[in-house]
mmCIF file of C-alpha atoms and ligand atoms in Angstrom:
data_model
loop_
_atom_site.group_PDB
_atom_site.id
_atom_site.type_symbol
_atom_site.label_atom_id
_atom_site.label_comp_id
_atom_site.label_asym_id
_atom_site.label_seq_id
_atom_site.Cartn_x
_atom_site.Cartn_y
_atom_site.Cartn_z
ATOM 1 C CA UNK A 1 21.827 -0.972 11.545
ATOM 2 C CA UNK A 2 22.195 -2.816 8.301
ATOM 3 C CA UNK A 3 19.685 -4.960 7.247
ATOM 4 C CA UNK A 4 20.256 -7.681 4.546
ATOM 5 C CA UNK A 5 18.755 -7.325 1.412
ATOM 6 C CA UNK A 6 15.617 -9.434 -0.001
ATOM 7 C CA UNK A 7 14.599 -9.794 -3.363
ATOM 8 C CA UNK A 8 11.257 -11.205 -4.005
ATOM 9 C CA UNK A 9 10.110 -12.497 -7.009
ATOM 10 C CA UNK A 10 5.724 -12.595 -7.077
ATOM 11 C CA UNK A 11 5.440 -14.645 -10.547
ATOM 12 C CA UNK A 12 1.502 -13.999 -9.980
ATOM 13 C CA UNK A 13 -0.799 -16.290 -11.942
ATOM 14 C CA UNK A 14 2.519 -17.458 -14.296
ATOM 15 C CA UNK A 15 4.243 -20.379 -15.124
ATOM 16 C CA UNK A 16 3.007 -24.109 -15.494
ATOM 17 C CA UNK A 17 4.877 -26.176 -13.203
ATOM 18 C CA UNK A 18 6.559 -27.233 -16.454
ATOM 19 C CA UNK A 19 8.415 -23.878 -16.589
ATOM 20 C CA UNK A 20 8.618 -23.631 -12.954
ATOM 21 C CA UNK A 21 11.187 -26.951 -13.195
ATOM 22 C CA UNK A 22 13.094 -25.206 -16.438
ATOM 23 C CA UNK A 23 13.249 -21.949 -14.384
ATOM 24 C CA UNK A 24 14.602 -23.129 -11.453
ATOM 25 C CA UNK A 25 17.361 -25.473 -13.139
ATOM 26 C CA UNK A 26 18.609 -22.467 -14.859
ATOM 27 C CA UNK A 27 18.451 -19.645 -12.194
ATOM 28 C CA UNK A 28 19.659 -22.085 -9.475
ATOM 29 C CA UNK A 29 23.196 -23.113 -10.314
ATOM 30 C CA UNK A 30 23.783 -19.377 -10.520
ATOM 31 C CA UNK A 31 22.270 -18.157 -7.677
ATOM 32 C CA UNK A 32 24.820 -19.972 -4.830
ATOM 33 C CA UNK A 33 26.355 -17.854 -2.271
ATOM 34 C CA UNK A 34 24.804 -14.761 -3.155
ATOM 35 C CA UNK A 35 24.600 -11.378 -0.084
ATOM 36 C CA UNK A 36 20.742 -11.047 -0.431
ATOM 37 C CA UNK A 37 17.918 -13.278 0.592
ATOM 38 C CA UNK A 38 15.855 -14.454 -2.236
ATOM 39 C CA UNK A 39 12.376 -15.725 -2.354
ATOM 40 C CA UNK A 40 10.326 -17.508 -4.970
ATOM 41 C CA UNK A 41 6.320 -17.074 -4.867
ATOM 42 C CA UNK A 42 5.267 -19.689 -7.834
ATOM 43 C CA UNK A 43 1.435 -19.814 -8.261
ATOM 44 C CA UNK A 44 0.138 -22.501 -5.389
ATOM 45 C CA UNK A 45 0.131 -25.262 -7.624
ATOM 46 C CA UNK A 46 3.687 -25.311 -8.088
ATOM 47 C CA UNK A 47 4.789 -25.235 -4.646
ATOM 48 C CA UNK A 48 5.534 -28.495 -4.063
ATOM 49 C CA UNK A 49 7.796 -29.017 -7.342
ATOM 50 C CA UNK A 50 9.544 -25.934 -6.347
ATOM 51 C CA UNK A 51 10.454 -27.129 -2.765
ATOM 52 C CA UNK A 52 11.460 -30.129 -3.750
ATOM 53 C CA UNK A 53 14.036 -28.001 -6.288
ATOM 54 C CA UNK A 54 14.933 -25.303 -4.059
ATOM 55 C CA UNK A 55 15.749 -28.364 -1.008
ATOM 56 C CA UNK A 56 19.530 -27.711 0.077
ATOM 57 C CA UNK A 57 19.449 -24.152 -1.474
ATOM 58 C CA UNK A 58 19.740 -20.943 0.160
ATOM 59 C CA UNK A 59 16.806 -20.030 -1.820
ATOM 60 C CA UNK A 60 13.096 -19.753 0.089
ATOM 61 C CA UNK A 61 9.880 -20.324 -0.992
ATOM 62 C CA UNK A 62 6.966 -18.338 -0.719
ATOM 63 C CA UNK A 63 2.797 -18.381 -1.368
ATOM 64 C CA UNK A 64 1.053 -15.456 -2.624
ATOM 65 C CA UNK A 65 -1.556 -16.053 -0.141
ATOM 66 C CA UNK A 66 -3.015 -17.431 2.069
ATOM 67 C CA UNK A 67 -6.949 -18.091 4.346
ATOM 68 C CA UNK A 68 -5.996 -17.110 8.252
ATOM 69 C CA UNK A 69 -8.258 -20.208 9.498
ATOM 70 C CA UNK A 70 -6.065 -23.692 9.428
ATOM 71 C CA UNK A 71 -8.913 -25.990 7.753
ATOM 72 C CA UNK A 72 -12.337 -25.860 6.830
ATOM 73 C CA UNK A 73 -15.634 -25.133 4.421
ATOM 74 C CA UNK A 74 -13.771 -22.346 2.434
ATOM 75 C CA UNK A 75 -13.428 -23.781 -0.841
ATOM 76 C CA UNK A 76 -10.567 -22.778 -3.128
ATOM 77 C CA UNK A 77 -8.938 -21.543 -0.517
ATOM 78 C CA UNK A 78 -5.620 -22.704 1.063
ATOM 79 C CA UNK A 79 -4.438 -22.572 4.989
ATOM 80 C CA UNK A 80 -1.327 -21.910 6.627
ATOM 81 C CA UNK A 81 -0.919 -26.055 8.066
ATOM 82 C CA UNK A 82 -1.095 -27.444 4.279
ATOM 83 C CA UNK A 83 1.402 -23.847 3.121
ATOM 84 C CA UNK A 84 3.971 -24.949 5.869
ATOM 85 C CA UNK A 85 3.951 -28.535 5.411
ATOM 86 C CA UNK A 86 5.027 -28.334 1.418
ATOM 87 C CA UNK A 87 7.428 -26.263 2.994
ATOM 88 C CA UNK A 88 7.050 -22.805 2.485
ATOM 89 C CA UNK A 89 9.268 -19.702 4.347
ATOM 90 C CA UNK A 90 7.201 -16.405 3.369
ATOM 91 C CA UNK A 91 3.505 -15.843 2.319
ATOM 92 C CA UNK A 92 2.453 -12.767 0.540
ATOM 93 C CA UNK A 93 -0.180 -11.016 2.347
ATOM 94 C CA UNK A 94 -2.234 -8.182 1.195
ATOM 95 C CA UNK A 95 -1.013 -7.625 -2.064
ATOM 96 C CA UNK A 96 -2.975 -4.591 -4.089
ATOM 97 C CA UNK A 97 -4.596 -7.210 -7.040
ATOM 98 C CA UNK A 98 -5.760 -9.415 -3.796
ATOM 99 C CA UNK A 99 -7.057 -6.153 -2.336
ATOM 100 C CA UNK A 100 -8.430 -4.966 -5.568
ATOM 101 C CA UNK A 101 -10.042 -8.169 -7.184
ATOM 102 C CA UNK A 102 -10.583 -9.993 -4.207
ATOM 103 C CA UNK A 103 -11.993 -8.162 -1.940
ATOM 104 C CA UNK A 104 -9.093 -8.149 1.174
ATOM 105 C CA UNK A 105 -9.555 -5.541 3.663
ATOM 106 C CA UNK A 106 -7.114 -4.105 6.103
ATOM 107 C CA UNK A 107 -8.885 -6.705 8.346
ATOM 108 C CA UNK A 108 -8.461 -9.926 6.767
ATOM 109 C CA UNK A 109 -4.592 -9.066 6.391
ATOM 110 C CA UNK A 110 -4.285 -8.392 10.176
ATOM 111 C CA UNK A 111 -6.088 -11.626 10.417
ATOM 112 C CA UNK A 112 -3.862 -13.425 7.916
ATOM 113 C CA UNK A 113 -0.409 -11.777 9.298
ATOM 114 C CA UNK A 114 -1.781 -13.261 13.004
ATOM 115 C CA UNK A 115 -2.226 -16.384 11.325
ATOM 116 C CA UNK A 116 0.742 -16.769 9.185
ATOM 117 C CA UNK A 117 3.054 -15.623 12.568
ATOM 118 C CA UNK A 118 1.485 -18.431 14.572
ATOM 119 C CA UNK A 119 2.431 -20.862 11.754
ATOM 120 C CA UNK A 120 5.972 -19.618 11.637
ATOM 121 C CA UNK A 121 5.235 -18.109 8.729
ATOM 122 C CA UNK A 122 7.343 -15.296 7.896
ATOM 123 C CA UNK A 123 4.939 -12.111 5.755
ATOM 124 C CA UNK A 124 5.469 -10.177 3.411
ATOM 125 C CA UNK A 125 2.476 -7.144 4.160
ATOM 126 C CA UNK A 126 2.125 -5.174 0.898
ATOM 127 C CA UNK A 127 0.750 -2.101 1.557
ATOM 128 C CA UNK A 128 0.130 0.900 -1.222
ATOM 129 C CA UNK A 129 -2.032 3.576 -3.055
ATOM 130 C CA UNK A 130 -3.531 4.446 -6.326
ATOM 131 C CA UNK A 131 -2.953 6.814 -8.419
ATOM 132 C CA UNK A 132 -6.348 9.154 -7.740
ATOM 133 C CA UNK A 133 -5.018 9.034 -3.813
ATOM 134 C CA UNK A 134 -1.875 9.948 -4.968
ATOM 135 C CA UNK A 135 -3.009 13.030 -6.847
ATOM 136 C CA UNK A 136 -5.544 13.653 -4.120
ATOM 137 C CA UNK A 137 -2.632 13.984 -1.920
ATOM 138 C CA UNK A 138 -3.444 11.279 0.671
ATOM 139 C CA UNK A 139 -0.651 8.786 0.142
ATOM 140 C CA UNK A 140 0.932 9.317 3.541
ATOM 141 C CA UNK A 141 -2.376 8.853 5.334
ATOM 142 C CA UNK A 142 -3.605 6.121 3.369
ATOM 143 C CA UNK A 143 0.020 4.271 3.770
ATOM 144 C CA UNK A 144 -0.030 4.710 7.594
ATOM 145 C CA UNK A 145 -3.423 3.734 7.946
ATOM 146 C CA UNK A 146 -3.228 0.521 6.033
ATOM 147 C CA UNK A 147 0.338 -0.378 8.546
ATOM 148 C CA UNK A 148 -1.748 0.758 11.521
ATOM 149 C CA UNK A 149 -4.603 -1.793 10.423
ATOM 150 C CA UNK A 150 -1.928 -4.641 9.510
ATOM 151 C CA UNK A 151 -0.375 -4.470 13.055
ATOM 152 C CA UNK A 152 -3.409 -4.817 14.961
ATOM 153 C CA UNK A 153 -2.613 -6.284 18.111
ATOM 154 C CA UNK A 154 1.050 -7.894 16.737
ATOM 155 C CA UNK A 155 3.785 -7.764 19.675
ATOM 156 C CA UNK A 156 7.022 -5.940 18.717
ATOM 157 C CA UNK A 157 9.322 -9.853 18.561
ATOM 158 C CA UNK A 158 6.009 -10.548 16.105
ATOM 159 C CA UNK A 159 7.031 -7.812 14.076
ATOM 160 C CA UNK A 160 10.491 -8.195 13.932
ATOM 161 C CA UNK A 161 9.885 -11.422 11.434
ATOM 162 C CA UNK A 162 7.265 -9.107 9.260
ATOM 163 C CA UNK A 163 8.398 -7.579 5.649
ATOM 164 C CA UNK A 164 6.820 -4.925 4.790
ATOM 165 C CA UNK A 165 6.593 -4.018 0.838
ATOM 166 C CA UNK A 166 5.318 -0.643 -0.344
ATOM 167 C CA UNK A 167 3.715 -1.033 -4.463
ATOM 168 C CA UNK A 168 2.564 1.933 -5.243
ATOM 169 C CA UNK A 169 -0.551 0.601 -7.195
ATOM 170 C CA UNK A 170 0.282 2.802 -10.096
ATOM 171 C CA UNK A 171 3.625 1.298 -10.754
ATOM 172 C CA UNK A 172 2.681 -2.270 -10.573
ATOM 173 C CA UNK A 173 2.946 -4.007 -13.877
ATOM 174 C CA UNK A 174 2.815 -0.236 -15.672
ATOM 175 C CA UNK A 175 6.463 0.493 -16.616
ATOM 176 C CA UNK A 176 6.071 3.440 -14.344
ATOM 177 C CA UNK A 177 8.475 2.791 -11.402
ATOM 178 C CA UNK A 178 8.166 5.331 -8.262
ATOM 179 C CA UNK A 179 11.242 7.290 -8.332
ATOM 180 C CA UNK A 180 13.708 6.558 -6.042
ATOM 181 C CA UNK A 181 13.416 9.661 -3.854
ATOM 182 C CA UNK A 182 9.519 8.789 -3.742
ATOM 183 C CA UNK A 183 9.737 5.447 -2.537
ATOM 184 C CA UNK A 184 12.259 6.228 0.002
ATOM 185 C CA UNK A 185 10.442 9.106 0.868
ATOM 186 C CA UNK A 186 7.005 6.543 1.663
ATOM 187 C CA UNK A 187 9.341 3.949 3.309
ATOM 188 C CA UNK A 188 11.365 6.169 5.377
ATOM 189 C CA UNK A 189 7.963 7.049 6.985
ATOM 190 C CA UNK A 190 6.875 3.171 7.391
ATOM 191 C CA UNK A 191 9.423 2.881 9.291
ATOM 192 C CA UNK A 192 8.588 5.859 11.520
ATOM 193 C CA UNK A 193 5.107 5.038 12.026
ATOM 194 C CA UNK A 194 6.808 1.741 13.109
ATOM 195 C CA UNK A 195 9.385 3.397 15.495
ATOM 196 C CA UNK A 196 5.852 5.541 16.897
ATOM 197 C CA UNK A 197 4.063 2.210 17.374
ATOM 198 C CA UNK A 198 6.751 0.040 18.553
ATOM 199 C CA UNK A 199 10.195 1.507 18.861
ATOM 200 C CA UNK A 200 12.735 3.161 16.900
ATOM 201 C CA UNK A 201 15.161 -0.407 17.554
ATOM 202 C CA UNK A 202 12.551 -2.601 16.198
ATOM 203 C CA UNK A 203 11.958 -0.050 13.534
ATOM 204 C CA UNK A 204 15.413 -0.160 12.239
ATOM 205 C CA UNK A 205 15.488 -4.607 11.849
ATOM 206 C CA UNK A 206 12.171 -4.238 10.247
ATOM 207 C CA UNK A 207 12.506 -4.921 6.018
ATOM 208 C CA UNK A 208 10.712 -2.751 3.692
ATOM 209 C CA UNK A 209 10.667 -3.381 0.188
ATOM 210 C CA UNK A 210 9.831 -1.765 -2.761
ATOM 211 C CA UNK A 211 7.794 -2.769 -5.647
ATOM 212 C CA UNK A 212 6.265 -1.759 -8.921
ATOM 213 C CA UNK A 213 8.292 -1.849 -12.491
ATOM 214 C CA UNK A 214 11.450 -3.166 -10.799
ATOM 215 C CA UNK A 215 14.208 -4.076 -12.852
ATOM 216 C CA UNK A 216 17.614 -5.190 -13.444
ATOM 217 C CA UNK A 217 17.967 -1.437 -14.635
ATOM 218 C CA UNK A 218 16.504 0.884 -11.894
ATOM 219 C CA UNK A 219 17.235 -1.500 -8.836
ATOM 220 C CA UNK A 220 20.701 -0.074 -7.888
ATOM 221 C CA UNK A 221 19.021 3.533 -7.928
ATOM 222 C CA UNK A 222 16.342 2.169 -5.743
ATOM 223 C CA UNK A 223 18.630 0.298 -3.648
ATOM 224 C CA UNK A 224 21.097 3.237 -2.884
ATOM 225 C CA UNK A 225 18.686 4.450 -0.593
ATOM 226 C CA UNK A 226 18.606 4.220 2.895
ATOM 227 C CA UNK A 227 15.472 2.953 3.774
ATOM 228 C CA UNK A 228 14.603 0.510 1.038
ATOM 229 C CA UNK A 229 15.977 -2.901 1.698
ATOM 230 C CA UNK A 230 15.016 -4.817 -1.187
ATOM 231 C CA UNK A 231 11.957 -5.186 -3.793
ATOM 232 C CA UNK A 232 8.740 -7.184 -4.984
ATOM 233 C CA UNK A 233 9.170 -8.116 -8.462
ATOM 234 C CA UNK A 234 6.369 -9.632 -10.795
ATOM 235 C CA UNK A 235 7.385 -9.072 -14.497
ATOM 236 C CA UNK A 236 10.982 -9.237 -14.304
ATOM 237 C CA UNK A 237 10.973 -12.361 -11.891
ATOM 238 C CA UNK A 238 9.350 -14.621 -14.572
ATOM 239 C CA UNK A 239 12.794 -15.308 -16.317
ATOM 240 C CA UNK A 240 16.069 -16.400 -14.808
ATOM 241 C CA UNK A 241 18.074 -13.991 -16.351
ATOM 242 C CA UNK A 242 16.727 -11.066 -15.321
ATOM 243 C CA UNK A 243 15.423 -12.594 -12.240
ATOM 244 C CA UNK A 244 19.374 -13.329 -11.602
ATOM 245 C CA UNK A 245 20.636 -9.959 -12.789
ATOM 246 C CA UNK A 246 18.105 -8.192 -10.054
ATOM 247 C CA UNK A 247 19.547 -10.494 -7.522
ATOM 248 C CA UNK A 248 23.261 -9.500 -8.005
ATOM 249 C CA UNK A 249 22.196 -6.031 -7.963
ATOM 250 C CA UNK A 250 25.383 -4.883 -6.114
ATOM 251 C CA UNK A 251 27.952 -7.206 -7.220
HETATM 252 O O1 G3H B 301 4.336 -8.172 -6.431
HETATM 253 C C1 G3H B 301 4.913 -7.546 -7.317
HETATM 254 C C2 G3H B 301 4.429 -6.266 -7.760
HETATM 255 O O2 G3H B 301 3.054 -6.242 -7.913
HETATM 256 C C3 G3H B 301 5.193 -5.622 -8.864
HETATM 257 O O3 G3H B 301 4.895 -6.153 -10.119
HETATM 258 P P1 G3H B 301 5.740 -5.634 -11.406
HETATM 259 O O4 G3H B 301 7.181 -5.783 -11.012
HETATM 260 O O5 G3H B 301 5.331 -6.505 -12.526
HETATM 261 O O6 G3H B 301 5.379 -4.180 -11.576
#
């Protein structure tokens, strides 16, 4: 089964819509007719400058988050209804710094993946462990408990539109990328735990990323194995260039 690469870029809490508009007229006229899928995940406020940019392009937009309830008392928060309407493809769900700093649980991301599905919303489920579990020795468990939690109750055509992105919190943002043979050994058994919950068919459509210190030179390593299908990149999304060069990774 070959699944078709996606590169991700999460430009976290960067770029004024300012350079959102001088990003996206460079990186745009370059990026036509390219083999992977590529998503953009500006900060909310420049959504709807980005859509408007990215209209006609085979490039998709994404959030970084979302609430799982469609309206209400929940200030500074933003639903699903107002994230499709700009129009967005992919939300970000789950992501370690939203985990860390914000308090998300395994429970509000099963919550938020139900939601996000129902809005035809297509996830992106970050899942991934610190360095004191690492050391412990507990990544496996702690990996296949946090994609046990996620899939709550999610039917197996739910999951077939769900990415999955493993970030090993350690890597994120450090310089310190997981080697290749470690991330493929921690995605390889994603997808298993999949294949036990659901079956080995929908295992195989099912997209897992990597992320954490991606870039333009440690992707094709990364890449070359079998089970990672594409990454979740923060630093080197935030300039065309090297958001470009990650993107034609195997031309
Ligand atoms: O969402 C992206 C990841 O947190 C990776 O960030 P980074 O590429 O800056 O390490």
């Amino acid at each position: 089964m070959s699944r078709k690469p996606l590169i991700a870029g999460n430009w976290k809490m960067n770029n004024t819509k300012t350079e959102t508009i001088k990003f996206l007229e460079s990186f745009l006229p370059k990026a036509k007719g390219l083999s992977v899928d590529i998503v953009i995940c500006p900060p909310f406020t420049n959504l709807f400058v980005a859509a408007e940019k990215l209209e006609g392009t085979d490039v998709k937009l994404g959030a970084q988050n979302m609430h799982w309830e469609d309206k209400g008392a929940f200030t500074g928060e933003v639903s699903p209804v107002m994230l499709k309407e700009i129009p967005c493809d992919y939300v970000i769900i789950g992501h370690s710094e939203r985990r860390q700093y914000f308090a998300e649980t395994d429970e509000t991301v099963n919550k938020k993946i139900k939601s996000a599905l129902q809005h035809d919303l297509l996830p992106i489920v970050c899942v991934g462990e610190s360095l004191a579990q690492r050391e412990e020795g507990i990544t496996m468990s702690w990996i296949m408990s946090q994609v046990e939690n996620a899939l709550k109750d999610i039917s197996s055509q739910e999951l077939e539109k769900i990415v999955f992105a493993y970030e090993p919190i350690w890597a994120i943002g450090t310089g310190k990328t997981a080697s290749a043979a470690d991330a493929q050994e921690v995605i390889s058994a994603i997808r298993k735990k999949i294949a036990q919950m659901y079956c080995s068919d929908t295992a195989e459509k099912v997209r897992i990323l990597y992320g954490g210190s991606v870039k333009p030179e440690n992707i094709k390593e990364l890449m070359q194995e079998a089970d990672i299908d594409g990454a979740l990149v923060g630093g080197a999304s935030l300039k065309p260039d090297s958001f470009y060069a990650l993107c034609t990774f195997n031309l």
